[in-house]
């Protein structure tokens, strides 16, 4: 989408009076431009020009996370991963595989791994029953009925009718 199309879409969204769209667009455009102009000179108020970036990674010196002084941070971790050295070396020695091979391996190995983890955690910790149900895999037991009642109307299967 071209920038002019984006700006026109924004201007079209300003229309409140469908009988006179030109006036609504002009009013909102002037209001938007004047508020933008004034906001550049406001101090101490957060505007779209003074707002921090979405992924701000500046480090505040001696920032304490939580209530304890010992948790001073010099970095802002996004995700903490702990990989043992042996596991890392094992992964390094593994021959390169394409994504389809990795997908097949994951599809085969993950259910068993997940089941083992849930069974282990169920013994030691309080685990939700939903996790246990997921780990036990789907049940292929099927119940068959000859008919059902929906909204007060009884329906039968073809086998029962014949």
JSON list of C-alpha atoms in Angstrom, two decimals:
[
{"chain": "A", "resi": 1, "resn": "UNK", "atom": "CA", "xyz": [0.00, 0.00, 0.00]},
{"chain": "A", "resi": 2, "resn": "UNK", "atom": "CA", "xyz": [1.40, 3.39, -0.97]},
{"chain": "A", "resi": 3, "resn": "UNK", "atom": "CA", "xyz": [1.81, 6.11, 1.67]},
{"chain": "A", "resi": 4, "resn": "UNK", "atom": "CA", "xyz": [-0.76, 8.36, -0.01]},
{"chain": "A", "resi": 5, "resn": "UNK", "atom": "CA", "xyz": [-3.32, 5.54, 0.17]},
{"chain": "A", "resi": 6, "resn": "UNK", "atom": "CA", "xyz": [-2.65, 5.17, 3.89]},
{"chain": "A", "resi": 7, "resn": "UNK", "atom": "CA", "xyz": [-3.08, 8.87, 4.51]},
{"chain": "A", "resi": 8, "resn": "UNK", "atom": "CA", "xyz": [-6.28, 8.96, 2.44]},
{"chain": "A", "resi": 9, "resn": "UNK", "atom": "CA", "xyz": [-7.64, 6.03, 4.45]},
{"chain": "A", "resi": 10, "resn": "UNK", "atom": "CA", "xyz": [-6.91, 7.92, 7.66]},
{"chain": "A", "resi": 11, "resn": "UNK", "atom": "CA", "xyz": [-8.63, 11.01, 6.29]},
{"chain": "A", "resi": 12, "resn": "UNK", "atom": "CA", "xyz": [-11.66, 8.98, 5.23]},
{"chain": "A", "resi": 13, "resn": "UNK", "atom": "CA", "xyz": [-11.94, 7.61, 8.76]},
{"chain": "A", "resi": 14, "resn": "UNK", "atom": "CA", "xyz": [-12.31, 11.19, 10.02]},
{"chain": "A", "resi": 15, "resn": "UNK", "atom": "CA", "xyz": [-15.69, 11.54, 8.26]},
{"chain": "A", "resi": 16, "resn": "UNK", "atom": "CA", "xyz": [-18.58, 11.67, 10.72]},
{"chain": "A", "resi": 17, "resn": "UNK", "atom": "CA", "xyz": [-21.12, 13.60, 8.67]},
{"chain": "A", "resi": 18, "resn": "UNK", "atom": "CA", "xyz": [-21.68, 11.54, 5.53]},
{"chain": "A", "resi": 19, "resn": "UNK", "atom": "CA", "xyz": [-23.68, 14.40, 3.97]},
{"chain": "A", "resi": 20, "resn": "UNK", "atom": "CA", "xyz": [-20.65, 16.71, 4.00]},
{"chain": "A", "resi": 21, "resn": "UNK", "atom": "CA", "xyz": [-17.46, 14.58, 3.98]},
{"chain": "A", "resi": 22, "resn": "UNK", "atom": "CA", "xyz": [-15.22, 17.40, 2.69]},
{"chain": "A", "resi": 23, "resn": "UNK", "atom": "CA", "xyz": [-15.91, 19.57, 5.72]},
{"chain": "A", "resi": 24, "resn": "UNK", "atom": "CA", "xyz": [-15.35, 16.73, 8.18]},
{"chain": "A", "resi": 25, "resn": "UNK", "atom": "CA", "xyz": [-12.07, 15.76, 6.53]},
{"chain": "A", "resi": 26, "resn": "UNK", "atom": "CA", "xyz": [-10.84, 19.35, 6.45]},
{"chain": "A", "resi": 27, "resn": "UNK", "atom": "CA", "xyz": [-11.78, 20.00, 10.10]},
{"chain": "A", "resi": 28, "resn": "UNK", "atom": "CA", "xyz": [-10.09, 16.86, 11.37]},
{"chain": "A", "resi": 29, "resn": "UNK", "atom": "CA", "xyz": [-7.01, 17.42, 9.22]},
{"chain": "A", "resi": 30, "resn": "UNK", "atom": "CA", "xyz": [-6.55, 20.95, 10.59]},
{"chain": "A", "resi": 31, "resn": "UNK", "atom": "CA", "xyz": [-7.18, 19.71, 14.14]},
{"chain": "A", "resi": 32, "resn": "UNK", "atom": "CA", "xyz": [-4.65, 16.89, 13.70]},
{"chain": "A", "resi": 33, "resn": "UNK", "atom": "CA", "xyz": [-2.00, 19.19, 12.24]},
{"chain": "A", "resi": 34, "resn": "UNK", "atom": "CA", "xyz": [-2.47, 21.83, 14.95]},
{"chain": "A", "resi": 35, "resn": "UNK", "atom": "CA", "xyz": [-2.30, 19.27, 17.77]},
{"chain": "A", "resi": 36, "resn": "UNK", "atom": "CA", "xyz": [0.81, 17.77, 16.19]},
{"chain": "A", "resi": 37, "resn": "UNK", "atom": "CA", "xyz": [2.41, 21.20, 15.91]},
{"chain": "A", "resi": 38, "resn": "UNK", "atom": "CA", "xyz": [1.58, 22.11, 19.51]},
{"chain": "A", "resi": 39, "resn": "UNK", "atom": "CA", "xyz": [2.69, 18.74, 20.89]},
{"chain": "A", "resi": 40, "resn": "UNK", "atom": "CA", "xyz": [6.21, 19.31, 19.60]},
{"chain": "A", "resi": 41, "resn": "UNK", "atom": "CA", "xyz": [6.61, 22.17, 22.07]},
{"chain": "A", "resi": 42, "resn": "UNK", "atom": "CA", "xyz": [5.01, 20.63, 25.15]},
{"chain": "A", "resi": 43, "resn": "UNK", "atom": "CA", "xyz": [7.43, 19.63, 27.91]},
{"chain": "A", "resi": 44, "resn": "UNK", "atom": "CA", "xyz": [6.79, 16.91, 30.48]},
{"chain": "A", "resi": 45, "resn": "UNK", "atom": "CA", "xyz": [3.85, 15.41, 28.58]},
{"chain": "A", "resi": 46, "resn": "UNK", "atom": "CA", "xyz": [4.12, 12.15, 26.68]},
{"chain": "A", "resi": 47, "resn": "UNK", "atom": "CA", "xyz": [3.25, 12.63, 23.03]},
{"chain": "A", "resi": 48, "resn": "UNK", "atom": "CA", "xyz": [3.87, 10.46, 20.01]},
{"chain": "A", "resi": 49, "resn": "UNK", "atom": "CA", "xyz": [7.15, 12.35, 19.50]},
{"chain": "A", "resi": 50, "resn": "UNK", "atom": "CA", "xyz": [8.42, 11.92, 23.07]},
{"chain": "A", "resi": 51, "resn": "UNK", "atom": "CA", "xyz": [7.13, 8.39, 23.67]},
{"chain": "A", "resi": 52, "resn": "UNK", "atom": "CA", "xyz": [9.74, 5.66, 24.23]},
{"chain": "A", "resi": 53, "resn": "UNK", "atom": "CA", "xyz": [10.23, 3.13, 21.51]},
{"chain": "A", "resi": 54, "resn": "UNK", "atom": "CA", "xyz": [8.24, -0.06, 21.70]},
{"chain": "A", "resi": 55, "resn": "UNK", "atom": "CA", "xyz": [11.32, -2.22, 22.19]},
{"chain": "A", "resi": 56, "resn": "UNK", "atom": "CA", "xyz": [13.29, 0.17, 24.36]},
{"chain": "A", "resi": 57, "resn": "UNK", "atom": "CA", "xyz": [16.44, -1.60, 25.51]},
{"chain": "A", "resi": 58, "resn": "UNK", "atom": "CA", "xyz": [18.14, 1.15, 27.50]},
{"chain": "A", "resi": 59, "resn": "UNK", "atom": "CA", "xyz": [19.55, -0.03, 30.81]},
{"chain": "A", "resi": 60, "resn": "UNK", "atom": "CA", "xyz": [18.85, 2.03, 33.91]},
{"chain": "A", "resi": 61, "resn": "UNK", "atom": "CA", "xyz": [21.86, 1.96, 36.25]},
{"chain": "A", "resi": 62, "resn": "UNK", "atom": "CA", "xyz": [21.23, 0.10, 39.51]},
{"chain": "A", "resi": 63, "resn": "UNK", "atom": "CA", "xyz": [17.67, -0.76, 38.54]},
{"chain": "A", "resi": 64, "resn": "UNK", "atom": "CA", "xyz": [16.25, -3.13, 41.11]},
{"chain": "A", "resi": 65, "resn": "UNK", "atom": "CA", "xyz": [13.73, -5.71, 39.92]},
{"chain": "A", "resi": 66, "resn": "UNK", "atom": "CA", "xyz": [11.38, -6.77, 42.67]},
{"chain": "A", "resi": 67, "resn": "UNK", "atom": "CA", "xyz": [12.03, -6.04, 46.34]},
{"chain": "A", "resi": 68, "resn": "UNK", "atom": "CA", "xyz": [15.58, -7.29, 46.64]},
{"chain": "A", "resi": 69, "resn": "UNK", "atom": "CA", "xyz": [18.78, -5.37, 46.05]},
{"chain": "A", "resi": 70, "resn": "UNK", "atom": "CA", "xyz": [20.55, -8.51, 44.81]},
{"chain": "A", "resi": 71, "resn": "UNK", "atom": "CA", "xyz": [18.51, -8.54, 41.62]},
{"chain": "A", "resi": 72, "resn": "UNK", "atom": "CA", "xyz": [20.24, -5.57, 39.99]},
{"chain": "A", "resi": 73, "resn": "UNK", "atom": "CA", "xyz": [20.18, -6.04, 36.25]},
{"chain": "A", "resi": 74, "resn": "UNK", "atom": "CA", "xyz": [22.70, -5.00, 33.63]},
{"chain": "A", "resi": 75, "resn": "UNK", "atom": "CA", "xyz": [20.67, -6.57, 30.84]},
{"chain": "A", "resi": 76, "resn": "UNK", "atom": "CA", "xyz": [17.00, -6.93, 30.01]},
{"chain": "A", "resi": 77, "resn": "UNK", "atom": "CA", "xyz": [16.46, -10.62, 29.27]},
{"chain": "A", "resi": 78, "resn": "UNK", "atom": "CA", "xyz": [13.74, -11.47, 26.79]},
{"chain": "A", "resi": 79, "resn": "UNK", "atom": "CA", "xyz": [13.82, -15.18, 27.36]},
{"chain": "A", "resi": 80, "resn": "UNK", "atom": "CA", "xyz": [16.00, -17.14, 29.72]},
{"chain": "A", "resi": 81, "resn": "UNK", "atom": "CA", "xyz": [17.36, -20.37, 28.29]},
{"chain": "A", "resi": 82, "resn": "UNK", "atom": "CA", "xyz": [19.61, -22.71, 30.17]},
{"chain": "A", "resi": 83, "resn": "UNK", "atom": "CA", "xyz": [21.29, -25.33, 28.05]},
{"chain": "A", "resi": 84, "resn": "UNK", "atom": "CA", "xyz": [23.82, -27.66, 29.52]},
{"chain": "A", "resi": 85, "resn": "UNK", "atom": "CA", "xyz": [27.22, -27.86, 27.86]},
{"chain": "A", "resi": 86, "resn": "UNK", "atom": "CA", "xyz": [26.77, -31.54, 27.02]},
{"chain": "A", "resi": 87, "resn": "UNK", "atom": "CA", "xyz": [23.44, -30.92, 25.34]},
{"chain": "A", "resi": 88, "resn": "UNK", "atom": "CA", "xyz": [24.93, -27.99, 23.43]},
{"chain": "A", "resi": 89, "resn": "UNK", "atom": "CA", "xyz": [27.85, -30.12, 22.21]},
{"chain": "A", "resi": 90, "resn": "UNK", "atom": "CA", "xyz": [25.45, -32.90, 21.23]},
{"chain": "A", "resi": 91, "resn": "UNK", "atom": "CA", "xyz": [23.44, -30.45, 19.15]},
{"chain": "A", "resi": 92, "resn": "UNK", "atom": "CA", "xyz": [26.61, -29.15, 17.52]},
{"chain": "A", "resi": 93, "resn": "UNK", "atom": "CA", "xyz": [27.72, -32.66, 16.49]},
{"chain": "A", "resi": 94, "resn": "UNK", "atom": "CA", "xyz": [24.35, -33.54, 14.95]},
{"chain": "A", "resi": 95, "resn": "UNK", "atom": "CA", "xyz": [24.43, -33.44, 11.15]},
{"chain": "A", "resi": 96, "resn": "UNK", "atom": "CA", "xyz": [22.56, -30.59, 9.53]},
{"chain": "A", "resi": 97, "resn": "UNK", "atom": "CA", "xyz": [18.97, -31.46, 8.74]},
{"chain": "A", "resi": 98, "resn": "UNK", "atom": "CA", "xyz": [16.38, -29.67, 6.73]},
{"chain": "A", "resi": 99, "resn": "UNK", "atom": "CA", "xyz": [13.24, -28.28, 8.31]},
{"chain": "A", "resi": 100, "resn": "UNK", "atom": "CA", "xyz": [11.02, -31.13, 7.12]},
{"chain": "A", "resi": 101, "resn": "UNK", "atom": "CA", "xyz": [13.24, -33.72, 8.82]},
{"chain": "A", "resi": 102, "resn": "UNK", "atom": "CA", "xyz": [13.21, -31.69, 12.02]},
{"chain": "A", "resi": 103, "resn": "UNK", "atom": "CA", "xyz": [9.42, -31.41, 11.82]},
{"chain": "A", "resi": 104, "resn": "UNK", "atom": "CA", "xyz": [9.06, -35.18, 11.46]},
{"chain": "A", "resi": 105, "resn": "UNK", "atom": "CA", "xyz": [11.40, -35.82, 14.38]},
{"chain": "A", "resi": 106, "resn": "UNK", "atom": "CA", "xyz": [9.51, -33.33, 16.52]},
{"chain": "A", "resi": 107, "resn": "UNK", "atom": "CA", "xyz": [6.17, -34.81, 15.51]},
{"chain": "A", "resi": 108, "resn": "UNK", "atom": "CA", "xyz": [7.37, -38.26, 16.56]},
{"chain": "A", "resi": 109, "resn": "UNK", "atom": "CA", "xyz": [9.29, -37.38, 19.73]},
{"chain": "A", "resi": 110, "resn": "UNK", "atom": "CA", "xyz": [7.31, -34.54, 21.31]},
{"chain": "A", "resi": 111, "resn": "UNK", "atom": "CA", "xyz": [4.22, -36.49, 22.45]},
{"chain": "A", "resi": 112, "resn": "UNK", "atom": "CA", "xyz": [6.32, -39.04, 24.34]},
{"chain": "A", "resi": 113, "resn": "UNK", "atom": "CA", "xyz": [8.51, -36.34, 25.85]},
{"chain": "A", "resi": 114, "resn": "UNK", "atom": "CA", "xyz": [5.46, -34.29, 26.90]},
{"chain": "A", "resi": 115, "resn": "UNK", "atom": "CA", "xyz": [3.80, -37.35, 28.42]},
{"chain": "A", "resi": 116, "resn": "UNK", "atom": "CA", "xyz": [6.93, -38.19, 30.43]},
{"chain": "A", "resi": 117, "resn": "UNK", "atom": "CA", "xyz": [7.25, -34.61, 31.66]},
{"chain": "A", "resi": 118, "resn": "UNK", "atom": "CA", "xyz": [3.61, -34.40, 32.75]},
{"chain": "A", "resi": 119, "resn": "UNK", "atom": "CA", "xyz": [3.74, -37.77, 34.50]},
{"chain": "A", "resi": 120, "resn": "UNK", "atom": "CA", "xyz": [6.89, -36.69, 36.33]},
{"chain": "A", "resi": 121, "resn": "UNK", "atom": "CA", "xyz": [5.38, -33.36, 37.35]},
{"chain": "A", "resi": 122, "resn": "UNK", "atom": "CA", "xyz": [2.10, -34.96, 38.38]},
{"chain": "A", "resi": 123, "resn": "UNK", "atom": "CA", "xyz": [3.95, -37.04, 40.97]},
{"chain": "A", "resi": 124, "resn": "UNK", "atom": "CA", "xyz": [5.82, -34.08, 42.47]},
{"chain": "A", "resi": 125, "resn": "UNK", "atom": "CA", "xyz": [3.67, -30.99, 41.89]},
{"chain": "A", "resi": 126, "resn": "UNK", "atom": "CA", "xyz": [0.06, -29.93, 41.70]},
{"chain": "A", "resi": 127, "resn": "UNK", "atom": "CA", "xyz": [-0.69, -30.09, 37.99]},
{"chain": "A", "resi": 128, "resn": "UNK", "atom": "CA", "xyz": [-3.93, -29.18, 36.28]},
{"chain": "A", "resi": 129, "resn": "UNK", "atom": "CA", "xyz": [-6.00, -32.07, 34.96]},
{"chain": "A", "resi": 130, "resn": "UNK", "atom": "CA", "xyz": [-6.05, -30.43, 31.52]},
{"chain": "A", "resi": 131, "resn": "UNK", "atom": "CA", "xyz": [-2.32, -31.02, 31.12]},
{"chain": "A", "resi": 132, "resn": "UNK", "atom": "CA", "xyz": [-2.72, -34.63, 32.16]},
{"chain": "A", "resi": 133, "resn": "UNK", "atom": "CA", "xyz": [-5.55, -35.09, 29.65]},
{"chain": "A", "resi": 134, "resn": "UNK", "atom": "CA", "xyz": [-3.42, -33.59, 26.88]},
{"chain": "A", "resi": 135, "resn": "UNK", "atom": "CA", "xyz": [-0.48, -35.81, 27.77]},
{"chain": "A", "resi": 136, "resn": "UNK", "atom": "CA", "xyz": [-2.55, -38.99, 27.63]},
{"chain": "A", "resi": 137, "resn": "UNK", "atom": "CA", "xyz": [-3.32, -38.36, 23.94]},
{"chain": "A", "resi": 138, "resn": "UNK", "atom": "CA", "xyz": [-6.76, -38.50, 22.37]},
{"chain": "A", "resi": 139, "resn": "UNK", "atom": "CA", "xyz": [-9.09, -41.37, 23.03]},
{"chain": "A", "resi": 140, "resn": "UNK", "atom": "CA", "xyz": [-10.25, -43.19, 19.94]},
{"chain": "A", "resi": 141, "resn": "UNK", "atom": "CA", "xyz": [-13.26, -44.72, 21.69]},
{"chain": "A", "resi": 142, "resn": "UNK", "atom": "CA", "xyz": [-16.39, -43.66, 19.84]},
{"chain": "A", "resi": 143, "resn": "UNK", "atom": "CA", "xyz": [-19.95, -43.77, 21.06]},
{"chain": "A", "resi": 144, "resn": "UNK", "atom": "CA", "xyz": [-22.60, -44.28, 18.42]},
{"chain": "A", "resi": 145, "resn": "UNK", "atom": "CA", "xyz": [-26.22, -43.29, 18.88]},
{"chain": "A", "resi": 146, "resn": "UNK", "atom": "CA", "xyz": [-29.25, -44.18, 16.78]},
{"chain": "A", "resi": 147, "resn": "UNK", "atom": "CA", "xyz": [-30.89, -40.81, 17.30]},
{"chain": "A", "resi": 148, "resn": "UNK", "atom": "CA", "xyz": [-30.85, -37.57, 19.21]},
{"chain": "A", "resi": 149, "resn": "UNK", "atom": "CA", "xyz": [-33.19, -34.87, 20.44]},
{"chain": "A", "resi": 150, "resn": "UNK", "atom": "CA", "xyz": [-32.30, -31.30, 19.50]},
{"chain": "A", "resi": 151, "resn": "UNK", "atom": "CA", "xyz": [-34.57, -28.40, 20.37]},
{"chain": "A", "resi": 152, "resn": "UNK", "atom": "CA", "xyz": [-37.45, -30.73, 21.20]},
{"chain": "A", "resi": 153, "resn": "UNK", "atom": "CA", "xyz": [-37.25, -32.47, 17.81]},
{"chain": "A", "resi": 154, "resn": "UNK", "atom": "CA", "xyz": [-36.34, -36.15, 17.74]},
{"chain": "A", "resi": 155, "resn": "UNK", "atom": "CA", "xyz": [-34.08, -37.26, 14.88]},
{"chain": "A", "resi": 156, "resn": "UNK", "atom": "CA", "xyz": [-33.15, -40.83, 13.98]},
{"chain": "A", "resi": 157, "resn": "UNK", "atom": "CA", "xyz": [-30.27, -42.22, 11.98]},
{"chain": "A", "resi": 158, "resn": "UNK", "atom": "CA", "xyz": [-30.87, -43.77, 8.56]},
{"chain": "A", "resi": 159, "resn": "UNK", "atom": "CA", "xyz": [-30.13, -47.25, 9.92]},
{"chain": "A", "resi": 160, "resn": "UNK", "atom": "CA", "xyz": [-32.85, -46.95, 12.57]},
{"chain": "A", "resi": 161, "resn": "UNK", "atom": "CA", "xyz": [-35.43, -45.60, 10.09]},
{"chain": "A", "resi": 162, "resn": "UNK", "atom": "CA", "xyz": [-34.96, -48.50, 7.66]}
]
